[in-house]
JSON list of C-alpha atoms in Angstrom, two decimals:
[
{"chain": "A", "resi": 12, "resn": "MET", "atom": "CA", "xyz": [138.39, 67.56, -35.63]},
{"chain": "A", "resi": 13, "resn": "VAL", "atom": "CA", "xyz": [140.30, 64.37, -35.14]},
{"chain": "A", "resi": 14, "resn": "PRO", "atom": "CA", "xyz": [141.56, 62.67, -38.32]},
{"chain": "A", "resi": 15, "resn": "ALA", "atom": "CA", "xyz": [139.67, 59.44, -38.97]},
{"chain": "A", "resi": 16, "resn": "SER", "atom": "CA", "xyz": [142.41, 57.81, -41.05]},
{"chain": "A", "resi": 17, "resn": "ALA", "atom": "CA", "xyz": [146.15, 57.94, -41.68]},
{"chain": "A", "resi": 18, "resn": "VAL", "atom": "CA", "xyz": [145.48, 59.74, -44.97]},
{"chain": "A", "resi": 19, "resn": "GLN", "atom": "CA", "xyz": [143.44, 62.43, -43.20]},
{"chain": "A", "resi": 20, "resn": "ALA", "atom": "CA", "xyz": [146.20, 62.82, -40.61]},
{"chain": "A", "resi": 21, "resn": "GLN", "atom": "CA", "xyz": [148.55, 63.96, -43.41]},
{"chain": "A", "resi": 22, "resn": "ILE", "atom": "CA", "xyz": [146.34, 66.93, -44.40]},
{"chain": "A", "resi": 23, "resn": "PRO", "atom": "CA", "xyz": [147.90, 70.11, -42.95]},
{"chain": "A", "resi": 24, "resn": "TYR", "atom": "CA", "xyz": [145.65, 71.90, -40.47]},
{"chain": "A", "resi": 25, "resn": "ALA", "atom": "CA", "xyz": [142.84, 69.40, -41.02]},
{"chain": "A", "resi": 26, "resn": "TRP", "atom": "CA", "xyz": [142.31, 69.26, -37.26]},
{"chain": "A", "resi": 27, "resn": "VAL", "atom": "CA", "xyz": [141.82, 73.01, -36.94]},
{"chain": "A", "resi": 28, "resn": "ASN", "atom": "CA", "xyz": [138.26, 74.19, -36.53]},
{"chain": "A", "resi": 29, "resn": "ARG", "atom": "CA", "xyz": [137.88, 77.13, -38.93]},
{"chain": "A", "resi": 30, "resn": "ASN", "atom": "CA", "xyz": [134.19, 77.91, -38.74]},
{"chain": "A", "resi": 31, "resn": "LYS", "atom": "CA", "xyz": [133.14, 81.22, -40.24]},
{"chain": "A", "resi": 32, "resn": "TYR", "atom": "CA", "xyz": [129.71, 81.91, -38.87]},
{"chain": "A", "resi": 33, "resn": "THR", "atom": "CA", "xyz": [127.93, 84.03, -36.34]},
{"chain": "A", "resi": 34, "resn": "VAL", "atom": "CA", "xyz": [124.70, 83.47, -34.49]},
{"chain": "A", "resi": 35, "resn": "THR", "atom": "CA", "xyz": [122.34, 86.03, -32.98]},
{"chain": "A", "resi": 36, "resn": "GLU", "atom": "CA", "xyz": [119.01, 85.57, -31.26]},
{"chain": "A", "resi": 37, "resn": "LYS", "atom": "CA", "xyz": [117.21, 85.58, -34.63]},
{"chain": "A", "resi": 38, "resn": "VAL", "atom": "CA", "xyz": [119.69, 85.13, -37.50]},
{"chain": "A", "resi": 39, "resn": "ALA", "atom": "CA", "xyz": [122.60, 82.92, -38.53]},
{"chain": "A", "resi": 40, "resn": "TYR", "atom": "CA", "xyz": [125.37, 84.10, -40.90]},
{"chain": "A", "resi": 41, "resn": "ILE", "atom": "CA", "xyz": [127.50, 81.42, -42.57]},
{"chain": "A", "resi": 42, "resn": "GLY", "atom": "CA", "xyz": [130.31, 82.64, -44.81]},
{"chain": "A", "resi": 43, "resn": "THR", "atom": "CA", "xyz": [133.65, 81.83, -46.40]},
{"chain": "A", "resi": 44, "resn": "SER", "atom": "CA", "xyz": [135.56, 84.94, -45.27]},
{"chain": "A", "resi": 45, "resn": "ASN", "atom": "CA", "xyz": [137.70, 85.37, -42.19]},
{"chain": "A", "resi": 46, "resn": "TRP", "atom": "CA", "xyz": [136.44, 87.94, -39.70]},
{"chain": "A", "resi": 47, "resn": "SER", "atom": "CA", "xyz": [138.66, 90.85, -40.65]},
{"chain": "A", "resi": 48, "resn": "GLY", "atom": "CA", "xyz": [137.85, 93.97, -42.61]},
{"chain": "A", "resi": 49, "resn": "ASP", "atom": "CA", "xyz": [140.18, 93.24, -45.52]},
{"chain": "A", "resi": 50, "resn": "TYR", "atom": "CA", "xyz": [138.45, 89.95, -46.25]},
{"chain": "A", "resi": 51, "resn": "PHE", "atom": "CA", "xyz": [135.10, 91.67, -46.58]},
{"chain": "A", "resi": 52, "resn": "VAL", "atom": "CA", "xyz": [136.49, 94.53, -48.69]},
{"chain": "A", "resi": 53, "resn": "ARG", "atom": "CA", "xyz": [139.18, 92.90, -50.86]},
{"chain": "A", "resi": 54, "resn": "MET", "atom": "CA", "xyz": [138.27, 89.24, -51.18]},
{"chain": "A", "resi": 55, "resn": "ALA", "atom": "CA", "xyz": [135.56, 87.42, -53.04]},
{"chain": "A", "resi": 56, "resn": "GLY", "atom": "CA", "xyz": [133.56, 85.10, -50.90]},
{"chain": "A", "resi": 57, "resn": "SER", "atom": "CA", "xyz": [130.07, 83.92, -50.39]},
{"chain": "A", "resi": 58, "resn": "ALA", "atom": "CA", "xyz": [127.72, 83.91, -47.45]},
{"chain": "A", "resi": 59, "resn": "LEU", "atom": "CA", "xyz": [124.32, 82.71, -46.45]},
{"chain": "A", "resi": 60, "resn": "VAL", "atom": "CA", "xyz": [122.18, 84.71, -44.04]},
{"chain": "A", "resi": 61, "resn": "VAL", "atom": "CA", "xyz": [119.49, 82.53, -42.51]},
{"chain": "A", "resi": 62, "resn": "ASN", "atom": "CA", "xyz": [116.51, 84.29, -40.98]},
{"chain": "A", "resi": 63, "resn": "GLN", "atom": "CA", "xyz": [114.46, 81.22, -40.25]},
{"chain": "A", "resi": 64, "resn": "THR", "atom": "CA", "xyz": [111.61, 81.41, -37.81]},
{"chain": "A", "resi": 65, "resn": "VAL", "atom": "CA", "xyz": [109.33, 78.69, -36.59]},
{"chain": "A", "resi": 66, "resn": "SER", "atom": "CA", "xyz": [106.61, 78.67, -33.97]},
{"chain": "A", "resi": 67, "resn": "GLN", "atom": "CA", "xyz": [107.05, 76.54, -30.88]},
{"chain": "A", "resi": 68, "resn": "THR", "atom": "CA", "xyz": [104.02, 74.49, -31.89]},
{"chain": "A", "resi": 69, "resn": "SER", "atom": "CA", "xyz": [105.15, 73.66, -35.42]},
{"chain": "A", "resi": 70, "resn": "ALA", "atom": "CA", "xyz": [105.44, 70.07, -36.56]},
{"chain": "A", "resi": 71, "resn": "SER", "atom": "CA", "xyz": [109.22, 70.30, -37.07]},
{"chain": "A", "resi": 72, "resn": "THR", "atom": "CA", "xyz": [109.85, 71.50, -33.52]},
{"chain": "A", "resi": 73, "resn": "ALA", "atom": "CA", "xyz": [107.52, 68.86, -32.12]},
{"chain": "A", "resi": 74, "resn": "ALA", "atom": "CA", "xyz": [109.37, 66.19, -34.11]},
{"chain": "A", "resi": 75, "resn": "GLY", "atom": "CA", "xyz": [112.64, 67.08, -32.37]},
{"chain": "A", "resi": 76, "resn": "THR", "atom": "CA", "xyz": [114.32, 68.95, -35.20]},
{"chain": "A", "resi": 77, "resn": "SER", "atom": "CA", "xyz": [115.62, 72.48, -34.83]},
{"chain": "A", "resi": 78, "resn": "ILE", "atom": "CA", "xyz": [116.19, 75.43, -37.07]},
{"chain": "A", "resi": 79, "resn": "ILE", "atom": "CA", "xyz": [119.65, 76.13, -38.51]},
{"chain": "A", "resi": 80, "resn": "ARG", "atom": "CA", "xyz": [120.31, 79.04, -36.12]},
{"chain": "A", "resi": 81, "resn": "GLU", "atom": "CA", "xyz": [119.66, 76.79, -33.13]},
{"chain": "A", "resi": 82, "resn": "GLN", "atom": "CA", "xyz": [121.96, 74.09, -34.51]},
{"chain": "A", "resi": 83, "resn": "LEU", "atom": "CA", "xyz": [124.78, 76.62, -35.01]},
{"chain": "A", "resi": 84, "resn": "GLN", "atom": "CA", "xyz": [124.24, 77.98, -31.51]},
{"chain": "A", "resi": 85, "resn": "VAL", "atom": "CA", "xyz": [124.74, 74.47, -30.11]},
{"chain": "A", "resi": 86, "resn": "VAL", "atom": "CA", "xyz": [127.99, 74.11, -32.12]},
{"chain": "A", "resi": 87, "resn": "PHE", "atom": "CA", "xyz": [129.21, 77.52, -30.91]},
{"chain": "A", "resi": 88, "resn": "GLU", "atom": "CA", "xyz": [128.47, 76.76, -27.26]},
{"chain": "A", "resi": 89, "resn": "TRP", "atom": "CA", "xyz": [130.17, 73.35, -27.58]},
{"chain": "A", "resi": 90, "resn": "ASP", "atom": "CA", "xyz": [133.33, 75.00, -28.96]},
{"chain": "A", "resi": 91, "resn": "TRP", "atom": "CA", "xyz": [133.19, 77.91, -26.49]},
{"chain": "A", "resi": 92, "resn": "SER", "atom": "CA", "xyz": [133.04, 75.52, -23.54]},
{"chain": "A", "resi": 93, "resn": "SER", "atom": "CA", "xyz": [135.63, 73.11, -24.93]},
{"chain": "A", "resi": 94, "resn": "GLN", "atom": "CA", "xyz": [138.70, 72.22, -22.91]},
{"chain": "A", "resi": 95, "resn": "TYR", "atom": "CA", "xyz": [140.67, 73.27, -26.01]},
{"chain": "A", "resi": 96, "resn": "SER", "atom": "CA", "xyz": [139.37, 76.85, -26.14]},
{"chain": "A", "resi": 97, "resn": "ALA", "atom": "CA", "xyz": [141.51, 79.56, -24.58]},
{"chain": "A", "resi": 98, "resn": "ASN", "atom": "CA", "xyz": [140.92, 83.04, -23.21]},
{"chain": "A", "resi": 99, "resn": "ILE", "atom": "CA", "xyz": [142.68, 85.36, -25.67]},
{"chain": "A", "resi": 100, "resn": "SER", "atom": "CA", "xyz": [142.95, 88.12, -23.08]},
{"chain": "A", "resi": 101, "resn": "ASP", "atom": "CA", "xyz": [145.18, 85.90, -20.90]},
{"chain": "A", "resi": 102, "resn": "VAL", "atom": "CA", "xyz": [148.37, 87.85, -21.76]},
{"chain": "A", "resi": 103, "resn": "GLU", "atom": "CA", "xyz": [150.69, 85.74, -19.61]},
{"chain": "A", "resi": 104, "resn": "ARG", "atom": "CA", "xyz": [149.65, 82.55, -21.37]},
{"chain": "A", "resi": 105, "resn": "TRP", "atom": "CA", "xyz": [150.27, 84.00, -24.84]},
{"chain": "A", "resi": 106, "resn": "GLU", "atom": "CA", "xyz": [153.58, 85.59, -23.87]},
{"chain": "A", "resi": 107, "resn": "SER", "atom": "CA", "xyz": [154.78, 82.20, -22.66]},
{"chain": "A", "resi": 108, "resn": "LEU", "atom": "CA", "xyz": [153.84, 80.70, -26.04]},
{"chain": "A", "resi": 109, "resn": "CYS", "atom": "CA", "xyz": [154.65, 83.58, -28.40]},
{"chain": "A", "resi": 110, "resn": "GLY", "atom": "CA", "xyz": [157.07, 85.82, -26.54]},
{"chain": "A", "resi": 111, "resn": "SER", "atom": "CA", "xyz": [156.45, 89.30, -25.20]},
{"chain": "A", "resi": 112, "resn": "ARG", "atom": "CA", "xyz": [155.32, 92.17, -27.42]}
]
């Protein structure tokens, strides 16, 4: 996310994309917790599980709108294919940035 104003540019980490969702073929999960076990066990958070189905002939699909799961899938694929995403298994790259283990 690029800050739209000088005020927004002063917000720490405002440019970091911190989405907390997952998408499967049928369901979308949108939550407030990071994806680590301790967040799910020790932290309070909220989540929305969307199991929204629609037939291919429905009025909403014909009108050009999509279900929430499809919208999140588009966002995920956009981020996944971004020039700013990085392969986390590229050990050499991370050692050059973070130092060796």
